[in-house]
Short mmCIF file of C-alpha atoms in Angstrom, two decimals:
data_model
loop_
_atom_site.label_atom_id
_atom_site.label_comp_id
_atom_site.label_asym_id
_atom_site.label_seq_id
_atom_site.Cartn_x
_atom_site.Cartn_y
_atom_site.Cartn_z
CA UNK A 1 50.52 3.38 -80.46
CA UNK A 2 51.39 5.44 -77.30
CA UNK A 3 53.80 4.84 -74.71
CA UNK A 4 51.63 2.60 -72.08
CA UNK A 5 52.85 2.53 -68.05
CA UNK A 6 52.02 -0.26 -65.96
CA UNK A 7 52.54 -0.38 -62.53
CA UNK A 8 55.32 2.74 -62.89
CA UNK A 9 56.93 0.71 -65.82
CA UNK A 10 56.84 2.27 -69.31
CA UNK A 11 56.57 -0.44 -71.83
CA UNK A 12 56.81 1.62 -74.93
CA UNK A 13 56.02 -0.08 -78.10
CA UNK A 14 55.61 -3.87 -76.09
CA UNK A 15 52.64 -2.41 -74.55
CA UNK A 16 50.60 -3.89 -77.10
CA UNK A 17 52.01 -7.63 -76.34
CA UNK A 18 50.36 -8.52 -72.93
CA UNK A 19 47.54 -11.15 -73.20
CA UNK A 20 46.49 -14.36 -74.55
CA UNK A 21 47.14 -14.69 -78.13
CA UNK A 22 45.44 -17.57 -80.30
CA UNK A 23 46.50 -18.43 -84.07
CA UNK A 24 45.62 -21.41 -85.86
CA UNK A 25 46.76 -20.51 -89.21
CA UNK A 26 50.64 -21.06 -88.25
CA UNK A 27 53.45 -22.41 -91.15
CA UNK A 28 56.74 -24.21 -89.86
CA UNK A 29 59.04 -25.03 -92.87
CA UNK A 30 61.59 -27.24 -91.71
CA UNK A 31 64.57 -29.70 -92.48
CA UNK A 32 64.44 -33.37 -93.10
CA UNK A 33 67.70 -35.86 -92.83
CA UNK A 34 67.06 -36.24 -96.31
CA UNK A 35 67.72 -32.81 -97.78
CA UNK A 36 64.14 -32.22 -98.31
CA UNK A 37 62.14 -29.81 -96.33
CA UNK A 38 58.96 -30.57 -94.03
CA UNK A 39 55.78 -28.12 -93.69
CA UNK A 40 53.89 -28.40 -90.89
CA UNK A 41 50.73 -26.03 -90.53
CA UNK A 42 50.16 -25.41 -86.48
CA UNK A 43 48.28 -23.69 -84.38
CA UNK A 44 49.13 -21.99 -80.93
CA UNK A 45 48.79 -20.53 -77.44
CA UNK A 46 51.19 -17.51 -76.65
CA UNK A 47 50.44 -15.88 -73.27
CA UNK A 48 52.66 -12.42 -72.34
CA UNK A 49 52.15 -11.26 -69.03
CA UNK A 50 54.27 -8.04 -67.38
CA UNK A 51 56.84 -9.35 -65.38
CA UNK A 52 58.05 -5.65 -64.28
CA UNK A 53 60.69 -3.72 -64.27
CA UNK A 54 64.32 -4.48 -64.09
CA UNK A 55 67.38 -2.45 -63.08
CA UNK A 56 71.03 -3.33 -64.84
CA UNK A 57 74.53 -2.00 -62.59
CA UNK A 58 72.33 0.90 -61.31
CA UNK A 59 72.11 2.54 -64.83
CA UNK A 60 70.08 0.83 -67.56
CA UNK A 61 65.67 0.37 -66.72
CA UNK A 62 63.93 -2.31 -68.40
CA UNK A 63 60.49 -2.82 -69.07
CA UNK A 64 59.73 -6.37 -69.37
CA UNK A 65 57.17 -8.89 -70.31
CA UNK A 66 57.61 -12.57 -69.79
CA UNK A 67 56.18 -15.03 -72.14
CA UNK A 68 55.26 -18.73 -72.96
CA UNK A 69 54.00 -20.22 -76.13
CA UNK A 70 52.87 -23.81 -77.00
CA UNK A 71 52.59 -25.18 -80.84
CA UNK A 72 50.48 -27.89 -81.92
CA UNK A 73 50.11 -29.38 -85.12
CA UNK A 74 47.15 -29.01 -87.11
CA UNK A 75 47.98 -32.42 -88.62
CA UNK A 76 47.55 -34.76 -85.14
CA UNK A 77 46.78 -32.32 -82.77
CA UNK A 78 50.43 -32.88 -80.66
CA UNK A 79 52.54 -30.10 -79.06
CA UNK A 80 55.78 -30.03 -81.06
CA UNK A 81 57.58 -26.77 -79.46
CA UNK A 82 57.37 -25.32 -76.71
CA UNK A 83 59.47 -21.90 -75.18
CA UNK A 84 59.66 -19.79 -73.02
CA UNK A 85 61.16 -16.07 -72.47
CA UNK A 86 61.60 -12.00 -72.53
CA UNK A 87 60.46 -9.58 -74.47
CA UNK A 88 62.62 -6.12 -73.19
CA UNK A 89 62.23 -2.73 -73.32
CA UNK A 90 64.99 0.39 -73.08
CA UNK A 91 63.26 3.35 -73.50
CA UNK A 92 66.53 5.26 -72.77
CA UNK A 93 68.53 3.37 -76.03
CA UNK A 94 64.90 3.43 -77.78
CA UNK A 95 66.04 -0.69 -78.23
CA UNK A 96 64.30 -3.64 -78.01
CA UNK A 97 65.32 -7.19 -77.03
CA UNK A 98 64.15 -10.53 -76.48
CA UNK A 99 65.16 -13.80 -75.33
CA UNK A 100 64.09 -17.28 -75.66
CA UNK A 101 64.31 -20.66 -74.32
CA UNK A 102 63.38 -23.77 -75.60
CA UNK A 103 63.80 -27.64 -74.41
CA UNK A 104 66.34 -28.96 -76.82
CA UNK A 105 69.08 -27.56 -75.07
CA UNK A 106 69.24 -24.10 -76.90
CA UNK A 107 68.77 -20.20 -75.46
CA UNK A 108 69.45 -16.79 -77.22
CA UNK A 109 69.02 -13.15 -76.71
CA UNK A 110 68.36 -11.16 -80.05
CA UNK A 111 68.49 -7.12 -80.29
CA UNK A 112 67.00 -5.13 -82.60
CA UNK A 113 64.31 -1.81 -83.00
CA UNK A 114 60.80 -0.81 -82.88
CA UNK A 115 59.33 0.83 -85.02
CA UNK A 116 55.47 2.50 -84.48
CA UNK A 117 53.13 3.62 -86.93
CA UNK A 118 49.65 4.86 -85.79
CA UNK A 119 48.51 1.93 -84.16
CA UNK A 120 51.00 -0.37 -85.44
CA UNK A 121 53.92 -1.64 -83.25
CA UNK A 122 56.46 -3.56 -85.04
CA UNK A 123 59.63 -5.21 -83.05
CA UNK A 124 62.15 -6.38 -85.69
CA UNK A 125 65.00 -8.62 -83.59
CA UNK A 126 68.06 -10.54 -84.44
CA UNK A 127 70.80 -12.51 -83.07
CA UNK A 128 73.74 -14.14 -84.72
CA UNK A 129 77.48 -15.78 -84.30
CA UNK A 130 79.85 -13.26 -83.39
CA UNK A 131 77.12 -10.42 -82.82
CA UNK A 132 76.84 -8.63 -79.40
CA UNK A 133 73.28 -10.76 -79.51
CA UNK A 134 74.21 -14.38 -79.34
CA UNK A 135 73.07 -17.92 -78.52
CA UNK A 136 73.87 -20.43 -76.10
CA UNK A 137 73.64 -23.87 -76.79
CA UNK A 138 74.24 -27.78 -75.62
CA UNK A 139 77.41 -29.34 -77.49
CA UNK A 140 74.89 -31.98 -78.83
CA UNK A 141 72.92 -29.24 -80.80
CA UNK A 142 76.21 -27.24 -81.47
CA UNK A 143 77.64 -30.34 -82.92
CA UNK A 144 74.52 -31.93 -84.77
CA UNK A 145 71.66 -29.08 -85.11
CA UNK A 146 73.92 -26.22 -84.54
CA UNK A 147 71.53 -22.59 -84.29
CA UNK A 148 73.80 -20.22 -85.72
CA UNK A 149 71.38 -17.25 -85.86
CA UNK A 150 67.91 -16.26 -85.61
CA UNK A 151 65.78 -13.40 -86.87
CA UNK A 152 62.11 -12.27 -86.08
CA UNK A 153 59.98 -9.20 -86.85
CA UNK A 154 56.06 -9.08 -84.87
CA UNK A 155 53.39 -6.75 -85.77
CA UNK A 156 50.66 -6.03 -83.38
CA UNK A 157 47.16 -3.69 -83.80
CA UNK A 158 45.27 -3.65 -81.28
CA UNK A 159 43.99 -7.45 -80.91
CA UNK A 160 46.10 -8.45 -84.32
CA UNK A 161 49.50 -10.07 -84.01
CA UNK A 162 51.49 -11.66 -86.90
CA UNK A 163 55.04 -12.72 -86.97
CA UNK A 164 57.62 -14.42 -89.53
CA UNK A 165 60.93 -15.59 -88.22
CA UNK A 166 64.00 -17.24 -89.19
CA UNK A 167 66.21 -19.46 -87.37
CA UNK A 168 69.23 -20.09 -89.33
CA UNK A 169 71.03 -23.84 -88.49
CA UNK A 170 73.63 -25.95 -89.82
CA UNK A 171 72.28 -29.52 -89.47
CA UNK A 172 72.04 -32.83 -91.46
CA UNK A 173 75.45 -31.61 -93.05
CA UNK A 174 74.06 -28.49 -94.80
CA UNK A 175 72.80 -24.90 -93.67
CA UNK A 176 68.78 -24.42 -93.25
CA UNK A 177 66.58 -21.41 -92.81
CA UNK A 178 64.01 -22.94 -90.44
CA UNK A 179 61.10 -20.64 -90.70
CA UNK A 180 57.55 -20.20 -88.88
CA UNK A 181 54.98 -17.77 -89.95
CA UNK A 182 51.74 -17.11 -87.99
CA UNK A 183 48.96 -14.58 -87.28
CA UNK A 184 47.05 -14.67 -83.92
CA UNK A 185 44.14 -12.87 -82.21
CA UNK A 186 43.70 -11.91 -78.82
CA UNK A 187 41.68 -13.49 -76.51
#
């Protein structure tokens, strides 16, 4: 996969991202209050759309997309997550990063590579206590669902996207690698 511009901007490797992805063959393992673990097949929306370029103190140019995904249950048909955020691009430090948001009172940027083959972009990202990549959260979830890491890697060919990532917590009294797997198609 070639280095794409758009609008001046050189996306590198997240040129691949921007459109509207579909999946409906989704995994979220999960933890229960009762030590046992929950799967819950979903499907989902994931829209990335350029946002631009940004400049940091003068020095550092980002490329960056901007992106929002909904996940529904295959079960009942209800949205369970919903987030928002960036995925970022410095061509200069060859690094990729990427942020997200989501409604329960918890945000994190994670850091990581890219790494292209052929047609094959693949953004590997990760963010953890005491890391230069870190997350932010409310005191509730620090102090009852506490997000002490997170980890993703995303493969895209052409209009073929899969990802697997972890998001490590301490809740219900124990640790818990919350994980979601998925594959979606462009549309």
């Amino acid at each position: 996969m070639s280095s794409t511009i758009i609008n001046s901007v050189d996306f590198g490797p997240l040129a691949g991202l921007v459109g509207l992805w579909k999946g409906d063959k989704g995994m979220d393992i999960a933890p229960e209050s009762d030590g046992s673990k929950e799967a819950n097949p979903y499907y989902e929306e994931l829209l990335i759309e350029v946002a631009g370029g940004a400049t940091n103190a003068e020095k550092q140019r980002l490329a960056v997309l901007r992106y929002h995904q909904k996940v529904f249950r295959v079960s009942d048909g209800q949205q369970f997550h919903d987030q928002i955020g960036y995925w970022i691009w410095d061509a200069d430090d060859q690094r990729v990063m990427f942020t997200l948001s989501i409604p329960r009172g918890v945000s994190l940027v994670a850091g990581g590579i890219a790494d292209v083959d052929g047609e094959t972009a693949t953004l590997t990202v990760e963010s953890a206590e005491g890391s230069d990549w870190g997350v932010a959260q409310s005191p509730f979830m620090r102090d009852n669902a506490k997000t002490k890491g997170f980890k993703m890697q995303l493969s895209v060919n052409g209009d073929a996207m899969e990802y697997s990532q972890t998001t490590f917590l301490d809740i219900y009294g124990r640790e818990f690698d919350h994980t979601d797997n998925s594959t979606l198609r462009r549309v």
